[in-house]
Amino acid sequence: MPNFALNDDVFFRAAEQFPTPFHLYDEAGIRERARKLNSAFSWCRDFKEYFAVKALPNPAILRILKEEGCGLDCSSATELTLAKVCGFSGEEIILSANAMPPEEFAQARALNAFINLDDISDIELLRTHGGIPECVCLRYNPGGQFSIGNTIMGNPGEAKYGFMPSQLKEGLKQLKALGAKSFGLHAFLSSNTTDNNYYPSLAKALLTLGKELEAEQGIRFAFVDLSGGIGIPYRPEQPETDVQAVGEGVRKVYEEIIPDGSVAIKTELGRWMTGPVGWLVTHAVHEKKIYRDYIGTDASAVNLMRPAMYGAYHHITVCGKRDLPADHVYDVTGSLCENNDKFAIQRELPEINIGDLLVIHDTGAHGYSMGYNYNGRTRSAEILHTEADGFRMIRRAETAADYFATLDIDPAGAELTKR
Ligand SMILES: *Cc1c(COP(=O)(O)O)cnc(C)c1O
């Protein structure tokens, strides 16, 4: 079930104060989720969540997560800079990316961040760009299919990420020769899964492999990084991940394999942390009846790309009409010249009138951040619903001037301003 923690009044009040569309994030909800996760892993002597910045790269949000004890998982120079300006440093940061520009290794080393290497060739790049640190993390790709019981959870054999098992051995040999003292193991084998057994199965595989590699290569096994992947119920009928049960499941395998408690646990959740505590708020601005009934909104895939990109389901609430019967069927769309610019397809909803306020659920992760500027559309504002029940704009909406900022054209006079 999506998150209905905020009542319609909150969205109505926000829409009085700020023009739509905007993403609204709930501070109390973010803090509550961070606390739930930390509590589920409180049995572990050294646990830390490194929030995946790409999911919601807003400084106000990152600072809230810092207050809740989280670090950051960064995947680019810009995200590293964001981490730095938000006050994160050293072991509070992990750099994890693929086909990484070498300068980004150097930047991460200058911050003394953990570095998660994606390929064996990265070892030489890291040596020449910042140097090999004492502790290095390696991303593991087991190949084939990743299953829990009879269920296929992911297809690592087709994924571009990580070291093959034989490369892990060779990599650790090289890293040890270059002065590394310890290592971590990382893997991301299933995305958006609400199966409570995902993390425990992954932890078991990584802890077992890490112990083997430690014994064989004579280099200390310092941590596992379970990465992201814990999912959220986008659809009303979907179950919620029980994060307490996930923590207990990991504890069981951990205590068996690491009885002395010497291996730290890191996670890099994005979606689970902030997905359900963000909403895209938009007005119905157009109605069209042809072969289907369409409701046009003032938002588009520019603000939320997941439906267009993956056919993803996002629940929609019509504010003030929650209790009315869902006796109309609509395609709810944006204005882009792309027929996939639809937030909902053949969705049963209460009757929608022009001017109605619509709330699109679960946009707190991979929502705003996936945005783009197709059709010359600009990205929206981001609003924080504070713990004190007020609102704070934490990112203004883009204007045409932002769109033109990378060009030689002055939008006011359409004149050349540079050169
Ligand atoms: C995207 C990503 C995450 C976060 O994934 P979620 O599905 O949002 O939990 C974590 N780690 C890495 C390396 C990623 O690429």
GROMACS .gro file of C-alpha atoms and ligand atoms in nm:
model
  434
    1MET     CA    1   0.000   0.000   0.000
    2PRO     CA    2   0.140   0.346  -0.086
    3ASN     CA    3   0.191   0.597   0.193
    4PHE     CA    4  -0.122   0.787   0.296
    5ALA     CA    5   0.033   0.944   0.606
    6LEU     CA    6  -0.040   1.301   0.494
    7ASN     CA    7  -0.399   1.404   0.460
    8ASP     CA    8  -0.534   1.612   0.174
    9ASP     CA    9  -0.526   1.927   0.381
   10VAL     CA   10  -0.146   1.926   0.372
   11PHE     CA   11  -0.140   1.916  -0.008
   12PHE     CA   12  -0.412   2.182  -0.039
   13ARG     CA   13  -0.220   2.414   0.192
   14ALA     CA   14   0.107   2.357   0.004
   15ALA     CA   15  -0.063   2.425  -0.330
   16GLU     CA   16  -0.198   2.754  -0.193
   17GLN     CA   17   0.153   2.862  -0.112
   18PHE     CA   18   0.346   2.732  -0.413
   19PRO     CA   19   0.255   2.703  -0.781
   20THR     CA   20   0.217   2.347  -0.909
   21PRO     CA   21   0.375   2.122  -1.006
   22PHE     CA   22   0.614   2.051  -0.720
   23HIS     CA   23   0.749   1.754  -0.530
   24LEU     CA   24   0.663   1.759  -0.162
   25TYR     CA   25   0.874   1.565   0.089
   26ASP     CA   26   0.775   1.487   0.447
   27GLU     CA   27   1.052   1.551   0.698
   28ALA     CA   28   0.891   1.347   0.978
   29GLY     CA   29   0.849   1.053   0.742
   30ILE     CA   30   1.212   1.066   0.631
   31ARG     CA   31   1.335   1.071   0.989
   32GLU     CA   32   1.101   0.789   1.086
   33ARG     CA   33   1.230   0.564   0.806
   34ALA     CA   34   1.594   0.632   0.888
   35ARG     CA   35   1.524   0.548   1.253
   36LYS     CA   36   1.341   0.227   1.159
   37LEU     CA   37   1.634   0.111   0.950
   38ASN     CA   38   1.892   0.197   1.215
   39SER     CA   39   1.684   0.020   1.476
   40ALA     CA   40   1.652  -0.293   1.258
   41PHE     CA   41   2.032  -0.314   1.244
   42SER     CA   42   2.105  -0.188   1.595
   43TRP     CA   43   2.229  -0.538   1.686
   44CYS     CA   44   2.529  -0.483   1.458
   45ARG     CA   45   2.830  -0.317   1.624
   46ASP     CA   46   2.917  -0.124   1.309
   47PHE     CA   47   2.619  -0.053   1.083
   48LYS     CA   48   2.575   0.249   0.860
   49GLU     CA   49   2.329   0.344   0.587
   50TYR     CA   50   2.488   0.539   0.300
   51PHE     CA   51   2.188   0.703   0.133
   52ALA     CA   52   2.207   0.675  -0.247
   53VAL     CA   53   2.231   1.044  -0.338
   54LYS     CA   54   2.100   0.989  -0.691
   55ALA     CA   55   1.759   0.900  -0.545
   56LEU     CA   56   1.700   1.246  -0.395
   57PRO     CA   57   1.996   1.481  -0.437
   58ASN     CA   58   1.872   1.776  -0.235
   59PRO     CA   59   2.098   1.928   0.034
   60ALA     CA   60   1.811   1.984   0.278
   61ILE     CA   61   1.723   1.614   0.261
   62LEU     CA   62   2.086   1.502   0.282
   63ARG     CA   63   2.135   1.714   0.594
   64ILE     CA   64   1.829   1.558   0.759
   65LEU     CA   65   1.970   1.214   0.683
   66LYS     CA   66   2.306   1.317   0.827
   67GLU     CA   67   2.132   1.415   1.150
   68GLU     CA   68   1.983   1.064   1.153
   69GLY     CA   69   2.328   0.909   1.132
   70CYS     CA   70   2.341   0.828   0.761
   71GLY     CA   71   2.631   0.865   0.522
   72LEU     CA   72   2.610   0.905   0.145
   73ASP     CA   73   2.663   0.682  -0.156
   74CYS     CA   74   2.785   0.903  -0.440
   75SER     CA   75   2.831   0.815  -0.805
   76SER     CA   76   2.978   1.124  -0.968
   77ALA     CA   77   3.196   1.429  -0.910
   78THR     CA   78   2.888   1.644  -0.862
   79GLU     CA   79   2.743   1.412  -0.601
   80LEU     CA   80   3.077   1.406  -0.418
   81THR     CA   81   3.072   1.786  -0.414
   82LEU     CA   82   2.716   1.780  -0.285
   83ALA     CA   83   2.826   1.546  -0.005
   84LYS     CA   84   3.114   1.774   0.085
   85VAL     CA   85   2.907   2.093   0.100
   86CYS     CA   86   2.648   1.915   0.315
   87GLY     CA   87   2.919   1.841   0.570
   88PHE     CA   88   2.986   1.474   0.497
   89SER     CA   89   3.346   1.361   0.502
   90GLY     CA   90   3.577   1.061   0.509
   91GLU     CA   91   3.409   0.740   0.611
   92GLU     CA   92   3.064   0.895   0.573
   93ILE     CA   93   3.100   0.876   0.194
   94ILE     CA   94   3.122   0.589  -0.054
   95LEU     CA   95   3.198   0.642  -0.421
   96SER     CA   96   3.035   0.373  -0.629
   97ALA     CA   97   3.000   0.396  -1.005
   98ASN     CA   98   3.064   0.227  -1.334
   99ALA     CA   99   3.299   0.336  -1.615
  100MET     CA  100   3.420   0.595  -1.367
  101PRO     CA  101   3.618   0.898  -1.484
  102PRO     CA  102   3.957   0.860  -1.310
  103GLU     CA  103   3.948   1.219  -1.177
  104GLU     CA  104   3.653   1.111  -0.964
  105PHE     CA  105   3.871   0.854  -0.790
  106ALA     CA  106   4.115   1.134  -0.711
  107GLN     CA  107   3.834   1.355  -0.581
  108ALA     CA  108   3.701   1.075  -0.361
  109ARG     CA  109   4.050   1.001  -0.229
  110ALA     CA  110   4.097   1.369  -0.143
  111LEU     CA  111   3.777   1.342   0.066
  112ASN     CA  112   3.910   1.017   0.218
  113ALA     CA  113   3.589   0.844   0.109
  114PHE     CA  114   3.546   0.470   0.069
  115ILE     CA  115   3.583   0.364  -0.291
  116ASN     CA  116   3.386   0.078  -0.441
  117LEU     CA  117   3.573  -0.050  -0.745
  118ASP     CA  118   3.358  -0.180  -1.028
  119ASP     CA  119   3.622  -0.351  -1.242
  120ILE     CA  120   3.969  -0.501  -1.213
  121SER     CA  121   4.110  -0.232  -1.441
  122ASP     CA  122   3.998   0.030  -1.186
  123ILE     CA  123   4.281  -0.079  -0.956
  124GLU     CA  124   4.545   0.073  -1.182
  125LEU     CA  125   4.333   0.385  -1.235
  126LEU     CA  126   4.295   0.430  -0.861
  127ARG     CA  127   4.669   0.377  -0.807
  128THR     CA  128   4.748   0.658  -1.050
  129HIS     CA  129   4.457   0.884  -0.946
  130GLY     CA  130   4.468   0.940  -0.574
  131GLY     CA  131   4.643   0.619  -0.473
  132ILE     CA  132   4.533   0.293  -0.311
  133PRO     CA  133   4.376   0.347   0.033
  134GLU     CA  134   4.409   0.111   0.329
  135CYS     CA  135   4.062  -0.029   0.277
  136VAL     CA  136   3.911  -0.086  -0.069
  137CYS     CA  137   3.564  -0.213  -0.157
  138LEU     CA  138   3.507  -0.443  -0.454
  139ARG     CA  139   3.178  -0.486  -0.632
  140TYR     CA  140   3.089  -0.850  -0.690
  141ASN     CA  141   2.896  -0.991  -0.985
  142PRO     CA  142   2.818  -1.362  -0.942
  143GLY     CA  143   2.690  -1.397  -1.301
  144GLY     CA  144   2.395  -1.615  -1.401
  145GLN     CA  145   2.067  -1.552  -1.228
  146PHE     CA  146   2.018  -1.456  -0.866
  147SER     CA  147   1.735  -1.655  -0.708
  148ILE     CA  148   1.578  -1.686  -0.368
  149GLY     CA  149   1.414  -2.028  -0.351
  150ASN     CA  150   1.244  -2.071  -0.687
  151THR     CA  151   1.208  -1.701  -0.757
  152ILE     CA  152   1.447  -1.527  -0.995
  153MET     CA  153   1.532  -1.194  -0.833
  154GLY     CA  154   1.774  -1.055  -1.089
  155ASN     CA  155   2.001  -1.126  -1.383
  156PRO     CA  156   2.359  -1.043  -1.278
  157GLY     CA  157   2.493  -1.229  -1.583
  158GLU     CA  158   2.349  -0.951  -1.798
  159ALA     CA  159   2.449  -0.665  -1.570
  160LYS     CA  160   2.737  -0.433  -1.655
  161TYR     CA  161   2.852  -0.412  -1.294
  162GLY     CA  162   3.112  -0.575  -1.080
  163PHE     CA  163   3.400  -0.825  -1.072
  164MET     CA  164   3.364  -1.191  -1.167
  165PRO     CA  165   3.468  -1.425  -0.882
  166SER     CA  166   3.806  -1.508  -1.039
  167GLN     CA  167   3.874  -1.136  -1.081
  168LEU     CA  168   3.806  -1.076  -0.711
  169LYS     CA  169   4.095  -1.307  -0.620
  170GLU     CA  170   4.330  -1.145  -0.869
  171GLY     CA  171   4.213  -0.799  -0.765
  172LEU     CA  172   4.274  -0.863  -0.396
  173LYS     CA  173   4.620  -1.001  -0.475
  174GLN     CA  174   4.705  -0.682  -0.662
  175LEU     CA  175   4.554  -0.454  -0.398
  176LYS     CA  176   4.747  -0.630  -0.121
  177ALA     CA  177   5.071  -0.593  -0.317
  178LEU     CA  178   4.992  -0.222  -0.354
  179GLY     CA  179   4.955  -0.179   0.021
  180ALA     CA  180   4.583  -0.225   0.092
  181LYS     CA  181   4.523  -0.376   0.436
  182SER     CA  182   4.155  -0.465   0.424
  183PHE     CA  183   3.861  -0.494   0.188
  184GLY     CA  184   3.485  -0.469   0.165
  185LEU     CA  185   3.249  -0.659  -0.065
  186HIS     CA  186   2.954  -0.497  -0.240
  187ALA     CA  187   2.676  -0.636  -0.458
  188PHE     CA  188   2.344  -0.511  -0.592
  189LEU     CA  189   2.159  -0.811  -0.734
  190SER     CA  190   1.792  -0.721  -0.719
  191SER     CA  191   1.613  -0.389  -0.758
  192ASN     CA  192   1.292  -0.273  -0.589
  193THR     CA  193   1.223  -0.600  -0.412
  194THR     CA  194   0.981  -0.620  -0.120
  195ASP     CA  195   1.097  -0.977  -0.043
  196ASN     CA  196   1.221  -0.971   0.319
  197ASN     CA  197   1.471  -1.244   0.230
  198TYR     CA  198   1.667  -1.039  -0.023
  199TYR     CA  199   1.914  -0.877   0.216
  200PRO     CA  200   1.960  -1.194   0.426
  201SER     CA  201   2.033  -1.403   0.111
  202LEU     CA  202   2.270  -1.139  -0.021
  203ALA     CA  203   2.441  -1.103   0.318
  204LYS     CA  204   2.490  -1.477   0.338
  205ALA     CA  205   2.651  -1.489  -0.008
  206LEU     CA  206   2.878  -1.190   0.055
  207LEU     CA  207   2.981  -1.289   0.409
  208THR     CA  208   3.063  -1.644   0.300
  209LEU     CA  209   3.263  -1.524   0.002
  210GLY     CA  210   3.441  -1.258   0.206
  211LYS     CA  211   3.554  -1.509   0.469
  212GLU     CA  212   3.686  -1.740   0.194
  213LEU     CA  213   3.874  -1.460   0.024
  214GLU     CA  214   4.015  -1.341   0.355
  215ALA     CA  215   4.152  -1.687   0.436
  216GLU     CA  216   4.286  -1.742   0.086
  217GLN     CA  217   4.437  -1.400   0.014
  218GLY     CA  218   4.550  -1.304   0.363
  219ILE     CA  219   4.388  -0.961   0.362
  220ARG     CA  220   4.137  -0.856   0.629
  221PHE     CA  221   3.764  -0.867   0.545
  222ALA     CA  222   3.634  -0.539   0.689
  223PHE     CA  223   3.276  -0.493   0.569
  224VAL     CA  224   2.988  -0.597   0.346
  225ASP     CA  225   2.793  -0.338   0.156
  226LEU     CA  226   2.444  -0.470   0.085
  227SER     CA  227   2.381  -0.171  -0.144
  228GLY     CA  228   2.026  -0.067  -0.241
  229GLY     CA  229   1.737  -0.264  -0.379
  230ILE     CA  230   1.486  -0.287  -0.096
  231GLY     CA  231   1.158  -0.198  -0.257
  232ILE     CA  232   0.840  -0.013  -0.170
  233PRO     CA  233   0.476  -0.094  -0.245
  234TYR     CA  234   0.391   0.134  -0.536
  235ARG     CA  235   0.062  -0.051  -0.588
  236PRO     CA  236  -0.219  -0.061  -0.329
  237GLU     CA  237  -0.220  -0.442  -0.323
  238GLN     CA  238   0.157  -0.475  -0.274
  239PRO     CA  239   0.301  -0.573   0.064
  240GLU     CA  240   0.534  -0.343   0.256
  241THR     CA  241   0.891  -0.460   0.319
  242ASP     CA  242   0.923  -0.543   0.690
  243VAL     CA  243   1.256  -0.381   0.757
  244GLN     CA  244   1.270  -0.514   1.114
  245ALA     CA  245   1.237  -0.868   0.975
  246VAL     CA  246   1.504  -0.787   0.716
  247GLY     CA  247   1.742  -0.679   0.995
  248GLU     CA  248   1.665  -0.994   1.195
  249GLY     CA  249   1.718  -1.211   0.886
  250VAL     CA  250   2.060  -1.058   0.827
  251ARG     CA  251   2.142  -1.101   1.196
  252LYS     CA  252   2.076  -1.474   1.175
  253VAL     CA  253   2.315  -1.537   0.889
  254TYR     CA  254   2.568  -1.288   1.026
  255GLU     CA  255   2.592  -1.451   1.368
  256GLU     CA  256   2.650  -1.788   1.203
  257ILE     CA  257   2.924  -1.674   0.968
  258ILE     CA  258   3.086  -1.392   1.170
  259PRO     CA  259   3.053  -1.505   1.534
  260ASP     CA  260   3.313  -1.252   1.652
  261GLY     CA  261   3.117  -0.960   1.501
  262SER     CA  262   3.428  -0.828   1.324
  263VAL     CA  263   3.269  -0.737   0.990
  264ALA     CA  264   3.084  -0.407   0.952
  265ILE     CA  265   2.761  -0.378   0.754
  266LYS     CA  266   2.681  -0.094   0.517
  267THR     CA  267   2.369  -0.032   0.311
  268GLU     CA  268   2.304   0.214   0.028
  269LEU     CA  269   1.927   0.236   0.023
  270GLY     CA  270   1.770   0.506  -0.186
  271ARG     CA  271   1.417   0.408  -0.280
  272TRP     CA  272   1.323   0.256   0.055
  273MET     CA  273   1.450   0.557   0.249
  274THR     CA  274   1.269   0.838   0.071
  275GLY     CA  275   1.045   0.696  -0.204
  276PRO     CA  276   0.720   0.679  -0.003
  277VAL     CA  277   0.772   1.017   0.167
  278GLY     CA  278   0.762   1.219  -0.155
  279TRP     CA  279   0.463   1.315  -0.371
  280LEU     CA  280   0.434   1.500  -0.700
  281VAL     CA  281   0.158   1.759  -0.661
  282THR     CA  282  -0.010   1.878  -0.979
  283HIS     CA  283  -0.334   2.032  -1.104
  284ALA     CA  284  -0.565   1.888  -1.365
  285VAL     CA  285  -0.555   2.154  -1.637
  286HIS     CA  286  -0.712   1.984  -1.934
  287GLU     CA  287  -0.976   1.731  -2.015
  288LYS     CA  288  -1.010   1.557  -2.347
  289LYS     CA  289  -1.254   1.292  -2.465
  290ILE     CA  290  -1.158   1.099  -2.778
  291TYR     CA  291  -1.121   0.722  -2.793
  292ARG     CA  292  -1.027   0.741  -2.428
  293ASP     CA  293  -1.086   1.003  -2.160
  294TYR     CA  294  -0.772   1.203  -2.088
  295ILE     CA  295  -0.688   1.430  -1.799
  296GLY     CA  296  -0.395   1.662  -1.875
  297THR     CA  297  -0.190   1.789  -1.582
  298ASP     CA  298   0.060   2.070  -1.537
  299ALA     CA  299   0.328   1.808  -1.461
  300SER     CA  300   0.487   1.573  -1.713
  301ALA     CA  301   0.751   1.304  -1.748
  302VAL     CA  302   1.001   1.588  -1.707
  303ASN     CA  303   0.901   1.587  -1.339
  304LEU     CA  304   0.860   1.212  -1.302
  305MET     CA  305   1.003   0.985  -1.565
  306ARG     CA  306   0.946   0.641  -1.414
  307PRO     CA  307   0.607   0.571  -1.578
  308ALA     CA  308   0.739   0.674  -1.920
  309MET     CA  309   1.070   0.493  -1.879
  310TYR     CA  310   0.969   0.168  -1.710
  311GLY     CA  311   0.591   0.165  -1.736
  312ALA     CA  312   0.606   0.208  -1.358
  313TYR     CA  313   0.284   0.233  -1.158
  314HIS     CA  314   0.241   0.539  -0.936
  315HIS     CA  315  -0.073   0.567  -0.730
  316ILE     CA  316  -0.281   0.882  -0.779
  317THR     CA  317  -0.509   1.050  -0.529
  318VAL     CA  318  -0.756   1.323  -0.624
  319CYS     CA  319  -0.742   1.558  -0.326
  320GLY     CA  320  -1.072   1.604  -0.151
  321LYS     CA  321  -1.223   1.306  -0.336
  322ARG     CA  322  -1.064   1.016  -0.153
  323ASP     CA  323  -1.396   0.883  -0.036
  324LEU     CA  324  -1.577   0.910  -0.369
  325PRO     CA  325  -1.619   0.597  -0.580
  326ALA     CA  326  -1.353   0.535  -0.848
  327ASP     CA  327  -1.618   0.516  -1.119
  328HIS     CA  328  -1.431   0.692  -1.402
  329VAL     CA  329  -1.149   0.559  -1.618
  330TYR     CA  330  -0.876   0.798  -1.730
  331ASP     CA  331  -0.535   0.822  -1.885
  332VAL     CA  332  -0.364   1.093  -1.679
  333THR     CA  333  -0.102   1.268  -1.890
  334GLY     CA  334   0.153   1.543  -1.916
  335SER     CA  335   0.199   1.775  -2.211
  336LEU     CA  336   0.506   1.624  -2.378
  337CYS     CA  337   0.507   1.526  -2.743
  338GLU     CA  338   0.561   1.164  -2.645
  339ASN     CA  339   0.272   0.924  -2.607
  340ASN     CA  340   0.447   0.758  -2.312
  341ASP     CA  341   0.403   1.080  -2.112
  342LYS     CA  342   0.127   0.924  -1.904
  343PHE     CA  343   0.122   0.905  -1.526
  344ALA     CA  344  -0.163   0.656  -1.537
  345ILE     CA  345  -0.317   0.444  -1.810
  346GLN     CA  346  -0.681   0.334  -1.795
  347ARG     CA  347  -0.689   0.409  -1.422
  348GLU     CA  348  -1.009   0.394  -1.221
  349LEU     CA  349  -1.046   0.724  -1.037
  350PRO     CA  350  -1.321   0.948  -0.904
  351GLU     CA  351  -1.450   1.202  -1.153
  352ILE     CA  352  -1.181   1.464  -1.213
  353ASN     CA  353  -1.265   1.826  -1.291
  354ILE     CA  354  -1.031   2.086  -1.428
  355GLY     CA  355  -0.867   2.257  -1.131
  356ASP     CA  356  -0.864   1.945  -0.915
  357LEU     CA  357  -0.545   1.885  -0.720
  358LEU     CA  358  -0.383   1.550  -0.794
  359VAL     CA  359  -0.121   1.382  -0.581
  360ILE     CA  360   0.107   1.128  -0.745
  361HIS     CA  361   0.250   0.900  -0.481
  362ASP     CA  362   0.598   0.758  -0.413
  363THR     CA  363   0.801   1.022  -0.596
  364GLY     CA  364   1.054   1.072  -0.316
  365ALA     CA  365   1.321   0.861  -0.485
  366HIS     CA  366   1.425   0.855  -0.850
  367GLY     CA  367   1.156   1.119  -0.912
  368TYR     CA  368   1.282   1.475  -0.943
  369SER     CA  369   1.635   1.348  -0.991
  370MET     CA  370   1.559   1.161  -1.313
  371GLY     CA  371   1.406   1.475  -1.460
  372TYR     CA  372   1.509   1.626  -1.787
  373ASN     CA  373   1.421   1.914  -2.018
  374TYR     CA  374   1.243   1.754  -2.310
  375ASN     CA  375   1.022   1.987  -2.515
  376GLY     CA  376   1.189   2.279  -2.339
  377ARG     CA  377   0.995   2.194  -2.023
  378THR     CA  378   1.167   2.295  -1.702
  379ARG     CA  379   1.199   2.111  -1.375
  380SER     CA  380   0.975   2.185  -1.078
  381ALA     CA  381   1.036   2.312  -0.728
  382GLU     CA  382   1.091   2.082  -0.430
  383ILE     CA  383   0.905   2.161  -0.108
  384LEU     CA  384   0.975   2.023   0.238
  385HIS     CA  385   0.681   1.962   0.470
  386THR     CA  386   0.856   2.030   0.799
  387GLU     CA  387   0.811   1.852   1.128
  388ALA     CA  388   0.645   2.170   1.256
  389ASP     CA  389   0.376   2.129   0.982
  390GLY     CA  390   0.508   2.421   0.778
  391PHE     CA  391   0.650   2.432   0.428
  392ARG     CA  392   0.996   2.525   0.305
  393MET     CA  393   1.102   2.555  -0.057
  394ILE     CA  394   1.423   2.355  -0.076
  395ARG     CA  395   1.473   2.398  -0.449
  396ARG     CA  396   1.312   2.663  -0.667
  397ALA     CA  397   1.156   2.572  -0.999
  398GLU     CA  398   1.370   2.617  -1.308
  399THR     CA  399   1.290   2.911  -1.530
  400ALA     CA  400   1.346   2.964  -1.900
  401ALA     CA  401   1.663   3.148  -1.804
  402ASP     CA  402   1.798   2.824  -1.655
  403TYR     CA  403   1.719   2.647  -1.980
  404PHE     CA  404   1.903   2.913  -2.178
  405ALA     CA  405   2.197   2.934  -1.937
  406THR     CA  406   2.407   2.690  -2.136
  407LEU     CA  407   2.336   2.863  -2.467
  408ASP     CA  408   2.452   3.188  -2.622
  409ILE     CA  409   2.101   3.328  -2.635
  410ASP     CA  410   1.940   3.581  -2.405
  411PRO     CA  411   1.576   3.469  -2.377
  412ALA     CA  412   1.453   3.822  -2.310
  413GLY     CA  413   1.591   3.976  -2.626
  414ALA     CA  414   1.679   3.658  -2.813
  415GLU     CA  415   2.017   3.822  -2.862
  416LEU     CA  416   2.365   3.681  -2.845
  417THR     CA  417   2.504   3.758  -2.502
  418LYS     CA  418   2.836   3.577  -2.515
  419ARG     CA  419   3.130   3.543  -2.759
  420LIG     C1  420   2.095   0.306  -0.745
  420LIG     C2  421   2.189   0.252  -0.646
  420LIG     C3  422   2.152   0.239  -0.512
  420LIG     C4  423   2.014   0.271  -0.460
  420LIG     O1  424   1.921   0.187  -0.514
  420LIG     P1  425   1.768   0.187  -0.460
  420LIG     O2  426   1.699   0.098  -0.557
  420LIG     O3  427   1.723   0.327  -0.468
  420LIG     O4  428   1.770   0.135  -0.322
  420LIG     C5  429   2.247   0.195  -0.424
  420LIG     N1  430   2.373   0.164  -0.464
  420LIG     C6  431   2.412   0.174  -0.592
  420LIG     C7  432   2.551   0.140  -0.629
  420LIG     C8  433   2.322   0.218  -0.688
  420LIG     O5  434   2.359   0.227  -0.815
   0.00000   0.00000   0.00000
